[in-house]
Amino acid sequence: MRNARAAAILAGLAVAAAACGNAPTTTEPTASGSASAPAGAAKPLQGVKLEVAAKWTGKEQKNFEEVLKKFTEKTGAQVTYASTGEDTGAYLGPRIQGKNPPDVAILPQPGLVQQYAKQNALKPLTDAVIKEIDANYTPYWKELGSADGKVYGVLVKAAHKSLVWYRSSAFDEAAVQPPTNWDELIKAAQTIADSGTAPFSLCGAHGWTLTDLFENVYLSTAGPENYDKLSKHEIPWTDPSVATALEKIQQIVGKKEFVLDGTSGALQTDFPTCVTKVYSTKKAAMVIEADFVATEATQSGAKVGEEAKVFPFPKVGDTAPVILGGDVGVAMKDSPGAMALLQFLASTEGGSIWAKLPGYLSPNKNVSPDNYPDPLTKQLGQTIISAGDSVRYDMSDLAPSAFGGTDGKGEWKVLQDFLRNPSDIKGAQTKLEDEAKKAWK
């Protein structure tokens, strides 16, 4: 859902990784994981046919097909692309049951890796692919693609969710600068409110926007270790660390002058209307959301980098929060071609090819920022790599869908109720824990 939108709209603003290391990968994708054939020799996968399924359509599909074309040129494999549509599970389910899955599938949520691994629908990655992952990714990303001690997937594409977009004219009129921490954000919000403009336009009609806000605050205040525990329900939602995060959010949603149209109005404001209220009607100064705001802002008549600007989500506690969404490549057939393609997508070479195209964010730490198409991409992407092992995946997308991914239920519903009545922190925690217990039973 929001990951699909993030992927589809990234063409307006590619948010990419500035590498902390630029060392090339030592292996190249082949049928066996060995070195490529000498020049003039037959290509290692000549005659091999592969099918790859992913949710992408339109320009995003065309860009991915350009990457696949480079893989074909390198290996000789013929690759066919199939779009799953937005509901990847609905597409793959019948094909898995019919024992006719694609060779490679790109899954929009790590939770699907766990689900399909339990169904024995995935093939463990070969040593050559795992070596590529170890060379180019932090251990956290490897863990996300693993189940029961086996590595099944590699994160091939990501979306940046730790951003705050603002209207530069609103900041200029209030004489405020982009904040670097939470206290500065609250102070700037008050100054903007005093100038006659609502600081925040919230997209409260969608519960997922509120989970994004909570995750950034929680990662910053509670730290990566507690973030991991809460995402697995290893600590309860009644934990004091959750209360701390909700108290911080309360500093925004608990002040009428901070939220455009008040909390009741915010609950009726969807995405992208919350963006148009910042950049088209100019009723608010900021919208807290991911990279995909860019195109909506552009459609509202604001030029990205001028009227539509962005700053990293402010540090609330000890950790500078960096939350990513993204897509995980897995093999559904035990074939040399499938493994070679995943190795290519995990490599610095594959990531660099993709990074030259609009709408791509690489989690590969060795993809040079020089590959990305615009200055803003390089600037924002630096936060991903500089955050190192503190980078985390969207928590609600790691949870069972009944808790973290269903409209009008679970975490989405409880956080909307909290927006409606931000004074009842304890009550919100109790409801969150009740919903979590049902989802993780």
C-alpha positions as a Markdown table, in Angstrom:
| # | Residue | x | y | z |
|---|---|---|---|---|
| 1 | Met | 0.0 | 0.0 | 0.0 |
| 2 | Arg | 2.2 | 2.9 | 1.1 |
| 3 | Asn | 5.3 | 1.0 | -0.1 |
| 4 | Ala | 3.6 | 0.6 | -3.4 |
| 5 | Arg | 2.9 | 4.3 | -3.6 |
| 6 | Ala | 6.4 | 5.1 | -2.4 |
| 7 | Ala | 7.9 | 3.0 | -5.2 |
| 8 | Ala | 5.6 | 4.3 | -7.9 |
| 9 | Ile | 6.1 | 8.0 | -7.1 |
| 10 | Leu | 9.8 | 8.0 | -6.4 |
| 11 | Ala | 10.4 | 9.2 | -10.0 |
| 12 | Gly | 9.6 | 12.7 | -8.7 |
| 13 | Leu | 12.4 | 12.4 | -6.1 |
| 14 | Ala | 15.0 | 9.6 | -6.0 |
| 15 | Val | 16.3 | 9.4 | -2.5 |
| 16 | Ala | 19.6 | 7.5 | -2.6 |
| 17 | Ala | 22.5 | 6.2 | -0.6 |
| 18 | Ala | 25.8 | 8.1 | -0.4 |
| 19 | Ala | 28.3 | 5.3 | 0.0 |
| 20 | Cys | 30.5 | 5.0 | 3.0 |
| 21 | Gly | 32.7 | 2.6 | 1.0 |
| 22 | Asn | 33.1 | 2.4 | -2.8 |
| 23 | Ala | 34.8 | -1.0 | -3.1 |
| 24 | Pro | 33.6 | -3.0 | -6.0 |
| 25 | Thr | 32.1 | -6.4 | -5.5 |
| 26 | Thr | 34.5 | -9.3 | -5.9 |
| 27 | Thr | 32.1 | -11.7 | -7.5 |
| 28 | Glu | 30.0 | -11.5 | -10.6 |
| 29 | Pro | 26.6 | -13.2 | -11.1 |
| 30 | Thr | 26.9 | -16.3 | -13.1 |
| 31 | Ala | 25.2 | -19.7 | -13.2 |
| 32 | Ser | 27.6 | -21.1 | -10.6 |
| 33 | Gly | 28.8 | -18.0 | -8.8 |
| 34 | Ser | 32.2 | -18.3 | -10.4 |
| 35 | Ala | 34.0 | -15.7 | -12.4 |
| 36 | Ser | 32.5 | -14.6 | -15.7 |
| 37 | Ala | 33.4 | -16.4 | -18.9 |
| 38 | Pro | 36.4 | -14.9 | -20.8 |
| 39 | Ala | 35.7 | -12.3 | -23.6 |
| 40 | Gly | 34.4 | -14.1 | -26.7 |
| 41 | Ala | 33.3 | -17.2 | -24.8 |
| 42 | Ala | 29.6 | -18.3 | -24.6 |
| 43 | Lys | 27.7 | -16.3 | -22.0 |
| 44 | Pro | 27.1 | -18.4 | -18.8 |
| 45 | Leu | 23.3 | -18.4 | -19.0 |
| 46 | Gln | 22.8 | -18.4 | -22.8 |
| 47 | Gly | 19.5 | -20.1 | -23.5 |
| 48 | Val | 18.2 | -19.9 | -19.9 |
| 49 | Lys | 14.7 | -18.4 | -19.6 |
| 50 | Leu | 13.6 | -16.7 | -16.4 |
| 51 | Glu | 10.4 | -15.1 | -15.2 |
| 52 | Val | 10.5 | -12.2 | -12.6 |
| 53 | Ala | 7.3 | -11.0 | -10.9 |
| 54 | Ala | 7.0 | -7.6 | -9.1 |
| 55 | Lys | 4.3 | -5.1 | -8.4 |
| 56 | Trp | 5.8 | -2.3 | -10.6 |
| 57 | Thr | 4.0 | -0.9 | -13.6 |
| 58 | Gly | 4.5 | 2.1 | -15.9 |
| 59 | Lys | 7.8 | 4.0 | -15.8 |
| 60 | Glu | 8.9 | 2.0 | -12.8 |
| 61 | Gln | 8.5 | -1.2 | -14.7 |
| 62 | Lys | 10.4 | 0.2 | -17.7 |
| 63 | Asn | 13.3 | 1.2 | -15.4 |
| 64 | Phe | 13.4 | -2.3 | -13.9 |
| 65 | Glu | 13.3 | -3.8 | -17.3 |
| 66 | Glu | 16.4 | -1.7 | -18.2 |
| 67 | Val | 18.2 | -3.4 | -15.3 |
| 68 | Leu | 17.1 | -6.8 | -16.5 |
| 69 | Lys | 18.3 | -6.0 | -20.0 |
| 70 | Lys | 21.8 | -5.3 | -18.6 |
| 71 | Phe | 21.6 | -8.7 | -16.8 |
| 72 | Thr | 20.7 | -10.3 | -20.1 |
| 73 | Glu | 23.6 | -8.6 | -21.9 |
| 74 | Lys | 26.0 | -9.9 | -19.2 |
| 75 | Thr | 24.7 | -13.4 | -18.8 |
| 76 | Gly | 22.7 | -14.3 | -21.9 |
| 77 | Ala | 19.6 | -15.2 | -19.9 |
| 78 | Gln | 16.2 | -14.3 | -21.4 |
| 79 | Val | 14.1 | -12.6 | -18.7 |
| 80 | Thr | 10.3 | -12.1 | -18.8 |
| 81 | Tyr | 8.7 | -9.6 | -16.5 |
| 82 | Ala | 5.2 | -10.1 | -15.0 |
| 83 | Ser | 3.4 | -7.5 | -12.9 |
| 84 | Thr | 1.7 | -8.8 | -9.8 |
| 85 | Gly | -0.4 | -5.6 | -9.3 |
| 86 | Glu | -0.7 | -4.1 | -5.9 |
| 87 | Asp | -1.7 | -7.3 | -4.1 |
| 88 | Thr | 1.4 | -9.4 | -4.6 |
| 89 | Gly | 0.0 | -12.2 | -2.3 |
| 90 | Ala | -3.2 | -12.5 | -4.4 |
| 91 | Tyr | -1.1 | -12.9 | -7.5 |
| 92 | Leu | 1.5 | -15.3 | -6.1 |
| 93 | Gly | -0.8 | -17.5 | -4.0 |
| 94 | Pro | -2.6 | -19.3 | -6.9 |
| 95 | Arg | 0.7 | -19.8 | -8.7 |
| 96 | Ile | 2.3 | -21.3 | -5.7 |
| 97 | Gln | -0.6 | -23.6 | -5.2 |
| 98 | Gly | -0.5 | -24.5 | -8.9 |
| 99 | Lys | 3.2 | -25.3 | -8.6 |
| 100 | Asn | 4.0 | -22.7 | -11.3 |
| 101 | Pro | 5.6 | -19.8 | -9.4 |
| 102 | Pro | 7.9 | -17.3 | -11.2 |
| 103 | Asp | 11.6 | -18.0 | -10.9 |
| 104 | Val | 12.1 | -14.7 | -8.9 |
| 105 | Ala | 9.6 | -12.6 | -7.1 |
| 106 | Ile | 10.1 | -9.2 | -5.6 |
| 107 | Leu | 8.1 | -9.0 | -2.4 |
| 108 | Pro | 6.9 | -5.6 | -1.0 |
| 109 | Gln | 7.1 | -6.7 | 2.6 |
| 110 | Pro | 9.6 | -8.8 | 4.6 |
| 111 | Gly | 6.6 | -10.4 | 6.3 |
| 112 | Leu | 5.9 | -12.2 | 3.0 |
| 113 | Val | 9.3 | -13.8 | 3.2 |
| 114 | Gln | 8.4 | -15.4 | 6.5 |
| 115 | Gln | 5.0 | -16.5 | 5.2 |
| 116 | Tyr | 6.3 | -18.1 | 2.1 |
| 117 | Ala | 9.3 | -19.7 | 3.8 |
| 118 | Lys | 6.9 | -21.4 | 6.2 |
| 119 | Gln | 5.0 | -22.7 | 3.1 |
| 120 | Asn | 8.3 | -24.0 | 1.6 |
| 121 | Ala | 7.7 | -21.8 | -1.3 |
| 122 | Leu | 11.1 | -20.2 | -1.3 |
| 123 | Lys | 14.6 | -21.5 | -2.1 |
| 124 | Pro | 17.5 | -20.6 | 0.2 |
| 125 | Leu | 20.0 | -18.4 | -1.4 |
| 126 | Thr | 23.3 | -19.9 | -2.5 |
| 127 | Asp | 26.6 | -19.1 | -0.9 |
| 128 | Ala | 27.5 | -16.8 | -3.9 |
| 129 | Val | 24.4 | -14.7 | -3.3 |
| 130 | Ile | 25.0 | -14.6 | 0.4 |
| 131 | Lys | 28.6 | -13.5 | -0.2 |
| 132 | Glu | 27.3 | -10.6 | -2.3 |
| 133 | Ile | 24.9 | -9.6 | 0.5 |
| 134 | Asp | 27.6 | -9.7 | 3.1 |
| 135 | Ala | 29.8 | -7.5 | 1.0 |
| 136 | Asn | 27.2 | -4.8 | 0.3 |
| 137 | Tyr | 24.6 | -4.7 | 3.1 |
| 138 | Thr | 24.5 | -4.3 | 6.8 |
| 139 | Pro | 23.6 | -7.4 | 8.8 |
| 140 | Tyr | 20.1 | -6.0 | 9.5 |
| 141 | Trp | 19.1 | -6.3 | 5.9 |
| 142 | Lys | 20.3 | -9.8 | 5.7 |
| 143 | Glu | 18.2 | -10.7 | 8.8 |
| 144 | Leu | 15.1 | -9.2 | 7.1 |
| 145 | Gly | 15.5 | -11.6 | 4.3 |
| 146 | Ser | 16.0 | -14.6 | 6.5 |
| 147 | Ala | 13.7 | -17.2 | 8.2 |
| 148 | Asp | 14.5 | -20.0 | 10.6 |
| 149 | Gly | 18.2 | -19.5 | 10.2 |
| 150 | Lys | 18.2 | -19.5 | 6.3 |
| 151 | Val | 18.7 | -16.6 | 4.0 |
| 152 | Tyr | 16.0 | -16.3 | 1.4 |
| 153 | Gly | 15.9 | -12.7 | 0.2 |
| 154 | Val | 17.8 | -9.6 | -0.6 |
| 155 | Leu | 16.5 | -6.0 | -0.3 |
| 156 | Val | 16.8 | -4.7 | -3.8 |
| 157 | Lys | 14.9 | -1.4 | -3.6 |
| 158 | Ala | 14.0 | 1.0 | -0.8 |
| 159 | Ala | 11.9 | 4.0 | 0.1 |
| 160 | His | 12.9 | 6.7 | 2.6 |
| 161 | Lys | 10.3 | 7.3 | 5.3 |
| 162 | Ser | 12.1 | 9.7 | 7.7 |
| 163 | Leu | 11.5 | 13.0 | 6.1 |
| 164 | Val | 9.6 | 16.2 | 6.8 |
| 165 | Trp | 8.5 | 18.3 | 3.8 |
| 166 | Tyr | 8.0 | 22.0 | 4.2 |
| 167 | Arg | 6.9 | 25.0 | 2.2 |
| 168 | Ser | 9.8 | 27.4 | 2.0 |
| 169 | Ser | 7.7 | 30.5 | 1.8 |
| 170 | Ala | 5.9 | 29.6 | 5.1 |
| 171 | Phe | 9.3 | 29.2 | 6.8 |
| 172 | Asp | 10.5 | 32.5 | 5.4 |
| 173 | Glu | 7.4 | 34.4 | 6.5 |
| 174 | Ala | 7.8 | 33.0 | 10.0 |
| 175 | Ala | 11.6 | 33.6 | 9.9 |
| 176 | Val | 12.4 | 30.0 | 11.0 |
| 177 | Gln | 15.0 | 27.5 | 9.9 |
| 178 | Pro | 14.7 | 23.8 | 9.3 |
| 179 | Pro | 15.0 | 22.1 | 12.7 |
| 180 | Thr | 17.6 | 19.5 | 13.6 |
| 181 | Asn | 16.0 | 18.1 | 16.7 |
| 182 | Trp | 12.6 | 17.6 | 18.2 |
| 183 | Asp | 12.7 | 20.6 | 20.6 |
| 184 | Glu | 13.7 | 22.9 | 17.6 |
| 185 | Leu | 10.7 | 21.4 | 15.6 |
| 186 | Ile | 8.2 | 22.2 | 18.4 |
| 187 | Lys | 9.7 | 25.7 | 18.8 |
| 188 | Ala | 9.6 | 26.3 | 15.0 |
| 189 | Ala | 6.0 | 25.0 | 14.9 |
| 190 | Gln | 5.0 | 27.5 | 17.6 |
| 191 | Thr | 6.6 | 30.4 | 15.7 |
| 192 | Ile | 4.8 | 29.4 | 12.5 |
| 193 | Ala | 1.5 | 29.1 | 14.3 |
| 194 | Asp | 2.0 | 32.5 | 15.8 |
| 195 | Ser | 2.6 | 33.9 | 12.3 |
| 196 | Gly | -0.9 | 32.8 | 11.3 |
| 197 | Thr | -0.2 | 29.5 | 9.5 |
| 198 | Ala | -0.9 | 26.0 | 10.8 |
| 199 | Pro | 2.4 | 24.2 | 11.2 |
| 200 | Phe | 1.3 | 20.7 | 10.2 |
| 201 | Ser | -1.0 | 19.1 | 7.7 |
| 202 | Leu | -1.7 | 15.6 | 8.9 |
| 203 | Cys | -3.0 | 12.8 | 6.7 |
| 204 | Gly | -5.0 | 11.3 | 9.5 |
| 205 | Ala | -7.6 | 9.6 | 7.3 |
| 206 | His | -5.0 | 6.9 | 6.7 |
| 207 | Gly | -3.7 | 5.1 | 9.7 |
| 208 | Trp | -0.4 | 4.2 | 8.0 |
| 209 | Thr | 0.7 | 7.9 | 8.0 |
| 210 | Leu | 0.4 | 7.8 | 11.8 |
| 211 | Thr | 2.4 | 4.6 | 12.1 |
| 212 | Asp | 5.1 | 6.3 | 10.1 |
| 213 | Leu | 5.1 | 9.1 | 12.6 |
| 214 | Phe | 5.2 | 6.8 | 15.6 |
| 215 | Glu | 8.0 | 4.7 | 14.2 |
| 216 | Asn | 10.3 | 7.6 | 13.6 |
| 217 | Val | 9.7 | 9.0 | 17.1 |
| 218 | Tyr | 10.0 | 5.5 | 18.7 |
| 219 | Leu | 13.2 | 4.6 | 16.9 |
| 220 | Ser | 14.7 | 7.9 | 18.0 |
| 221 | Thr | 13.6 | 7.7 | 21.7 |
| 222 | Ala | 13.7 | 4.0 | 22.4 |
| 223 | Gly | 16.7 | 3.0 | 20.1 |
| 224 | Pro | 17.1 | 0.2 | 17.6 |
| 225 | Glu | 17.2 | -2.6 | 20.1 |
| 226 | Asn | 13.8 | -1.8 | 21.6 |
| 227 | Tyr | 12.5 | -1.0 | 18.1 |
| 228 | Asp | 13.3 | -4.6 | 17.1 |
| 229 | Lys | 11.7 | -6.0 | 20.2 |
| 230 | Leu | 8.5 | -4.0 | 19.8 |
| 231 | Ser | 8.3 | -4.9 | 16.1 |
| 232 | Lys | 8.2 | -8.6 | 17.1 |
| 233 | His | 6.0 | -8.0 | 20.2 |
| 234 | Glu | 8.8 | -9.2 | 22.4 |
| 235 | Ile | 8.0 | -6.2 | 24.7 |
| 236 | Pro | 4.4 | -5.1 | 25.3 |
| 237 | Trp | 2.9 | -1.9 | 23.9 |
| 238 | Thr | 2.2 | -0.9 | 27.5 |
| 239 | Asp | 6.0 | -0.5 | 27.9 |
| 240 | Pro | 7.1 | 2.9 | 29.2 |
| 241 | Ser | 9.1 | 3.4 | 26.0 |
| 242 | Val | 5.9 | 3.5 | 24.0 |
| 243 | Ala | 4.5 | 6.0 | 26.4 |
| 244 | Thr | 7.5 | 8.2 | 25.9 |
| 245 | Ala | 7.0 | 8.2 | 22.1 |
| 246 | Leu | 3.3 | 9.0 | 22.4 |
| 247 | Glu | 4.1 | 11.8 | 24.8 |
| 248 | Lys | 6.3 | 13.4 | 22.2 |
| 249 | Ile | 3.7 | 13.0 | 19.5 |
| 250 | Gln | 1.2 | 14.5 | 21.9 |
| 251 | Gln | 3.3 | 17.7 | 21.7 |
| 252 | Ile | 2.1 | 18.1 | 18.1 |
| 253 | Val | -1.4 | 16.6 | 18.0 |
| 254 | Gly | -2.3 | 17.9 | 21.4 |
| 255 | Lys | -2.1 | 21.6 | 20.4 |
| 256 | Lys | -5.1 | 22.8 | 18.3 |
| 257 | Glu | -3.1 | 25.5 | 16.6 |
| 258 | Phe | -0.5 | 23.0 | 15.4 |
| 259 | Val | -2.8 | 20.9 | 13.3 |
| 260 | Leu | -4.6 | 22.3 | 10.3 |
| 261 | Asp | -8.3 | 21.9 | 10.7 |
| 262 | Gly | -7.8 | 20.4 | 14.2 |
| 263 | Thr | -7.6 | 16.7 | 14.9 |
| 264 | Ser | -11.2 | 16.1 | 13.6 |
| 265 | Gly | -10.3 | 17.8 | 10.3 |
| 266 | Ala | -7.0 | 15.8 | 10.2 |
| 267 | Leu | -8.9 | 12.6 | 10.5 |
| 268 | Gln | -10.8 | 13.5 | 7.4 |
| 269 | Thr | -7.8 | 14.4 | 5.4 |
| 270 | Asp | -6.3 | 11.7 | 3.2 |
| 271 | Phe | -3.1 | 11.4 | 1.3 |
| 272 | Pro | -2.4 | 13.3 | -1.0 |
| 273 | Thr | -4.9 | 16.0 | 0.2 |
| 274 | Cys | -2.6 | 16.7 | 3.1 |
| 275 | Val | 0.1 | 17.6 | 0.6 |
| 276 | Thr | -2.1 | 19.9 | -1.5 |
| 277 | Lys | -3.0 | 21.8 | 1.7 |
| 278 | Val | 0.6 | 22.7 | 2.1 |
| 279 | Tyr | 1.7 | 23.4 | -1.5 |
| 280 | Ser | -1.5 | 24.2 | -3.4 |
| 281 | Thr | -3.9 | 26.0 | -1.0 |
| 282 | Lys | -1.0 | 27.0 | 1.3 |
| 283 | Lys | -2.9 | 26.5 | 4.5 |
| 284 | Ala | -0.1 | 24.7 | 6.3 |
| 285 | Ala | 3.7 | 24.7 | 6.5 |
| 286 | Met | 4.7 | 21.1 | 6.8 |
| 287 | Val | 3.7 | 17.5 | 6.1 |
| 288 | Ile | 5.4 | 14.6 | 7.7 |
| 289 | Glu | 5.8 | 11.8 | 5.2 |
| 290 | Ala | 8.1 | 9.9 | 2.9 |
| 291 | Asp | 9.9 | 10.6 | -0.3 |
| 292 | Phe | 6.7 | 10.1 | -2.4 |
| 293 | Val | 5.5 | 13.5 | -1.3 |
| 294 | Ala | 7.6 | 14.9 | -4.1 |
| 295 | Thr | 5.3 | 14.2 | -7.0 |
| 296 | Glu | 2.2 | 15.3 | -5.1 |
| 297 | Ala | 4.0 | 18.6 | -4.3 |
| 298 | Thr | 4.9 | 19.0 | -7.9 |
| 299 | Gln | 1.4 | 18.4 | -9.0 |
| 300 | Ser | 0.4 | 21.1 | -6.6 |
| 301 | Gly | 2.6 | 23.5 | -8.5 |
| 302 | Ala | 5.6 | 23.6 | -6.2 |
| 303 | Lys | 9.0 | 22.9 | -7.5 |
| 304 | Val | 11.0 | 20.4 | -5.5 |
| 305 | Gly | 14.1 | 22.0 | -4.1 |
| 306 | Glu | 12.6 | 25.5 | -4.2 |
| 307 | Glu | 9.1 | 25.9 | -2.7 |
| 308 | Ala | 9.0 | 22.2 | -1.8 |
| 309 | Lys | 11.9 | 21.4 | 0.5 |
| 310 | Val | 12.7 | 18.7 | 2.9 |
| 311 | Phe | 14.7 | 18.0 | 6.1 |
| 312 | Pro | 15.5 | 14.7 | 7.8 |
| 313 | Phe | 13.0 | 13.7 | 10.6 |
| 314 | Pro | 14.4 | 15.5 | 13.6 |
| 315 | Lys | 16.2 | 13.6 | 16.3 |
| 316 | Val | 13.9 | 13.1 | 19.2 |
| 317 | Gly | 16.2 | 11.0 | 21.5 |
| 318 | Asp | 19.6 | 9.5 | 21.2 |
| 319 | Thr | 19.1 | 8.0 | 17.7 |
| 320 | Ala | 18.7 | 9.9 | 14.4 |
| 321 | Pro | 15.8 | 8.0 | 13.0 |
| 322 | Val | 16.0 | 6.4 | 9.5 |
| 323 | Ile | 13.1 | 4.3 | 8.6 |
| 324 | Leu | 12.9 | 2.5 | 5.2 |
| 325 | Gly | 10.3 | 0.6 | 3.3 |
| 326 | Gly | 11.3 | -1.6 | 0.4 |
| 327 | Asp | 11.2 | -4.7 | -1.8 |
| 328 | Val | 12.8 | -8.0 | -1.2 |
| 329 | Gly | 13.9 | -10.3 | -4.0 |
| 330 | Val | 13.5 | -14.1 | -3.5 |
| 331 | Ala | 13.9 | -17.2 | -5.5 |
| 332 | Met | 10.8 | -19.4 | -6.0 |
| 333 | Lys | 12.6 | -21.9 | -8.2 |
| 334 | Asp | 15.8 | -23.6 | -7.5 |
| 335 | Ser | 17.6 | -22.6 | -10.7 |
| 336 | Pro | 21.0 | -21.2 | -11.5 |
| 337 | Gly | 19.4 | -18.4 | -13.4 |
| 338 | Ala | 17.3 | -17.3 | -10.4 |
| 339 | Met | 20.3 | -17.2 | -8.1 |
| 340 | Ala | 22.4 | -15.4 | -10.7 |
| 341 | Leu | 19.8 | -12.7 | -11.1 |
| 342 | Leu | 19.5 | -12.2 | -7.3 |
| 343 | Gln | 23.3 | -12.0 | -7.1 |
| 344 | Phe | 23.3 | -9.4 | -9.8 |
| 345 | Leu | 20.6 | -7.3 | -8.1 |
| 346 | Ala | 22.5 | -7.6 | -4.8 |
| 347 | Ser | 25.8 | -6.5 | -6.4 |
| 348 | Thr | 27.3 | -3.0 | -6.5 |
| 349 | Glu | 27.2 | -3.3 | -10.3 |
| 350 | Gly | 23.5 | -4.1 | -10.4 |
| 351 | Gly | 22.6 | -1.4 | -7.9 |
| 352 | Ser | 24.7 | 1.2 | -9.7 |
| 353 | Ile | 22.9 | 0.5 | -13.0 |
| 354 | Trp | 19.5 | 0.9 | -11.4 |
| 355 | Ala | 20.6 | 4.1 | -9.5 |
| 356 | Lys | 21.2 | 5.9 | -12.7 |
| 357 | Leu | 17.5 | 5.7 | -13.4 |
| 358 | Pro | 14.8 | 7.9 | -11.8 |
| 359 | Gly | 12.8 | 6.5 | -8.9 |
| 360 | Tyr | 15.3 | 4.3 | -7.2 |
| 361 | Leu | 16.8 | 4.1 | -3.8 |
| 362 | Ser | 19.6 | 1.6 | -3.0 |
| 363 | Pro | 20.2 | 0.0 | 0.4 |
| 364 | Asn | 23.5 | -1.2 | -1.0 |
| 365 | Lys | 26.2 | 0.7 | 1.0 |
| 366 | Asn | 28.7 | 0.4 | -1.9 |
| 367 | Val | 26.6 | 2.1 | -4.5 |
| 368 | Ser | 28.4 | 5.4 | -5.2 |
| 369 | Pro | 26.2 | 8.6 | -4.8 |
| 370 | Asp | 27.7 | 9.7 | -8.1 |
| 371 | Asn | 25.3 | 7.3 | -9.8 |
| 372 | Tyr | 22.2 | 9.2 | -8.7 |
| 373 | Pro | 20.5 | 11.7 | -11.0 |
| 374 | Asp | 20.1 | 14.8 | -8.8 |
| 375 | Pro | 21.7 | 16.7 | -5.9 |
| 376 | Leu | 18.8 | 16.3 | -3.6 |
| 377 | Thr | 18.9 | 12.5 | -4.0 |
| 378 | Lys | 22.5 | 12.5 | -2.9 |
| 379 | Gln | 21.9 | 14.8 | 0.0 |
| 380 | Leu | 19.0 | 12.9 | 1.5 |
| 381 | Gly | 20.4 | 9.5 | 0.8 |
| 382 | Gln | 23.5 | 10.2 | 2.9 |
| 383 | Thr | 21.3 | 9.8 | 6.0 |
| 384 | Ile | 20.7 | 6.1 | 5.1 |
| 385 | Ile | 24.4 | 5.2 | 5.1 |
| 386 | Ser | 25.5 | 7.5 | 7.9 |
| 387 | Ala | 22.8 | 5.9 | 10.1 |
| 388 | Gly | 24.6 | 2.6 | 9.6 |
| 389 | Asp | 23.3 | -0.2 | 11.7 |
| 390 | Ser | 20.6 | 2.1 | 13.2 |
| 391 | Val | 18.5 | 2.0 | 9.9 |
| 392 | Arg | 15.3 | 0.1 | 10.5 |
| 393 | Tyr | 12.5 | -1.2 | 8.3 |
| 394 | Asp | 8.9 | 0.1 | 8.6 |
| 395 | Met | 7.6 | -1.5 | 11.8 |
| 396 | Ser | 4.0 | -1.9 | 10.7 |
| 397 | Asp | 5.1 | -3.7 | 7.6 |
| 398 | Leu | 7.0 | -6.2 | 9.8 |
| 399 | Ala | 3.8 | -6.9 | 11.9 |
| 400 | Pro | 1.0 | -9.3 | 11.0 |
| 401 | Ser | -1.3 | -7.4 | 8.7 |
| 402 | Ala | -4.2 | -7.7 | 11.1 |
| 403 | Phe | -2.2 | -5.4 | 13.4 |
| 404 | Gly | -0.1 | -3.2 | 11.2 |
| 405 | Gly | -1.7 | -3.2 | 7.8 |
| 406 | Thr | -5.5 | -3.2 | 7.9 |
| 407 | Asp | -7.6 | -0.1 | 7.4 |
| 408 | Gly | -9.9 | 0.6 | 10.4 |
| 409 | Lys | -8.2 | -2.1 | 12.6 |
| 410 | Gly | -5.2 | -2.7 | 14.8 |
| 411 | Glu | -2.5 | -0.1 | 15.1 |
| 412 | Trp | -4.0 | 2.0 | 12.4 |
| 413 | Lys | -7.3 | 2.4 | 14.2 |
| 414 | Val | -5.8 | 2.9 | 17.7 |
| 415 | Leu | -3.5 | 5.7 | 16.5 |
| 416 | Gln | -6.4 | 7.4 | 14.7 |
| 417 | Asp | -8.3 | 7.2 | 18.0 |
| 418 | Phe | -5.2 | 8.7 | 19.8 |
| 419 | Leu | -5.2 | 11.5 | 17.3 |
| 420 | Arg | -8.8 | 12.1 | 18.1 |
| 421 | Asn | -8.1 | 12.1 | 21.9 |
| 422 | Pro | -4.3 | 12.6 | 22.4 |
| 423 | Ser | -4.7 | 13.0 | 26.2 |
| 424 | Asp | -5.4 | 9.3 | 26.8 |
| 425 | Ile | -1.9 | 7.9 | 26.4 |
| 426 | Lys | -2.4 | 5.0 | 28.8 |
| 427 | Gly | -5.7 | 4.1 | 27.1 |
| 428 | Ala | -4.0 | 4.1 | 23.7 |
| 429 | Gln | -1.3 | 1.8 | 25.0 |
| 430 | Thr | -3.8 | -0.7 | 26.4 |
| 431 | Lys | -5.7 | -0.8 | 23.2 |
| 432 | Leu | -2.5 | -1.3 | 21.2 |
| 433 | Glu | -1.4 | -4.2 | 23.4 |
| 434 | Asp | -4.9 | -5.8 | 23.2 |
| 435 | Glu | -4.7 | -5.6 | 19.4 |
| 436 | Ala | -1.1 | -6.9 | 19.3 |
| 437 | Lys | -2.0 | -9.9 | 21.5 |
| 438 | Lys | -4.8 | -10.9 | 19.1 |
| 439 | Ala | -2.5 | -10.5 | 16.0 |
| 440 | Trp | 0.5 | -12.4 | 17.5 |
| 441 | Lys | -1.4 | -15.2 | 19.1 |
